[in-house]
């Protein structure tokens, strides 16, 4: 499994996942279709499917044009608001592209129909990868726009947080800090809402209430600063005193 990371729109990314034996390719969150197709052509692969995490324009705006340029393309996601959707996915559904397995994980919080995609390859020593859209990011998470704090907590800690620790967001070409789930569990406060230092900082006890308080603190921080990048989010966690210590095996 080869993953090409394609920076777009200043602070976003598209992904092209390639099954190296069959040369079939799957795109994730298409925002700039012509740029994607340039890389498809350069790699010499057959693009068959688009996986969209959620309906927001910076993740789905390219679907309509791409479907026009590539008739028969499958556009998949969990939200009927996704542009050019050909089939709606459900939580726990598994897809197969050659040796690549995809497990669809409904992760509401940022949007009610947000779907993350967990990928692994048979008989491959490389770690699995998760494409989490705006549900989970390096040292942070997306804004909670449509779901409850409890739903967002379950998405982050029970759905994404329970994936294998070695799971990564494939960032081989990405000009930011690479991250694995084990690293996020160490320093991402939004995944550590049940831990005492984070609870103490927020003054809340229930995990969903802790998460809600953290989101409000972040909103206050963002209003006073430029848009928060991964490095700035990590600095924010440091300032809050929320960096954890390595877990004992």
C-alpha angles and dihedrals in degrees: 000000000000121000123200114199113209118194113217139167094018096280107028138079141214120202133213113199114197128198097213097204100049095025090227114149135204123196124211122207103351112207102152108032100183091054089049092051091051089059092043088056094045091051093046095228136140113244109212107156144031121206113199121195096200143343102260114124096243089060103033109023094104097054097090096051093042091051089050092050093044110039113203094029113150113231111193135184143124101254125075088213091070111113116252093000111178099181134014116228127214132214113278095017114142127214130192131212107176106296092347118101121200123196114195113221120190106220110177119186108087087044131358093242100043114144126192122200124221113198132190136159129227117253092359124136092208116103120254121259135219125207102204103171108199095338094086131009137171106300092345149039139236124278114276102242110153112010136065124266088247092055091048091049091052091048093052102038106025102032106029097019092057095058118108110289092236091060111123140190097241104244105158092136098029120119093215137074113301114230142194128197091251089057092048090052087055102050110009106098092197089066093045102056093128094057120102099237091053094045090049092051093053097038089228131116108192110080094230090051090049089052092049091051092050090051090053092049090051091050090054090049092049093050089058097045146037118281107300115252123198093263091050091049090053089050089050091053089050092051090050090052091237102129110122133215124249113278118243114247 
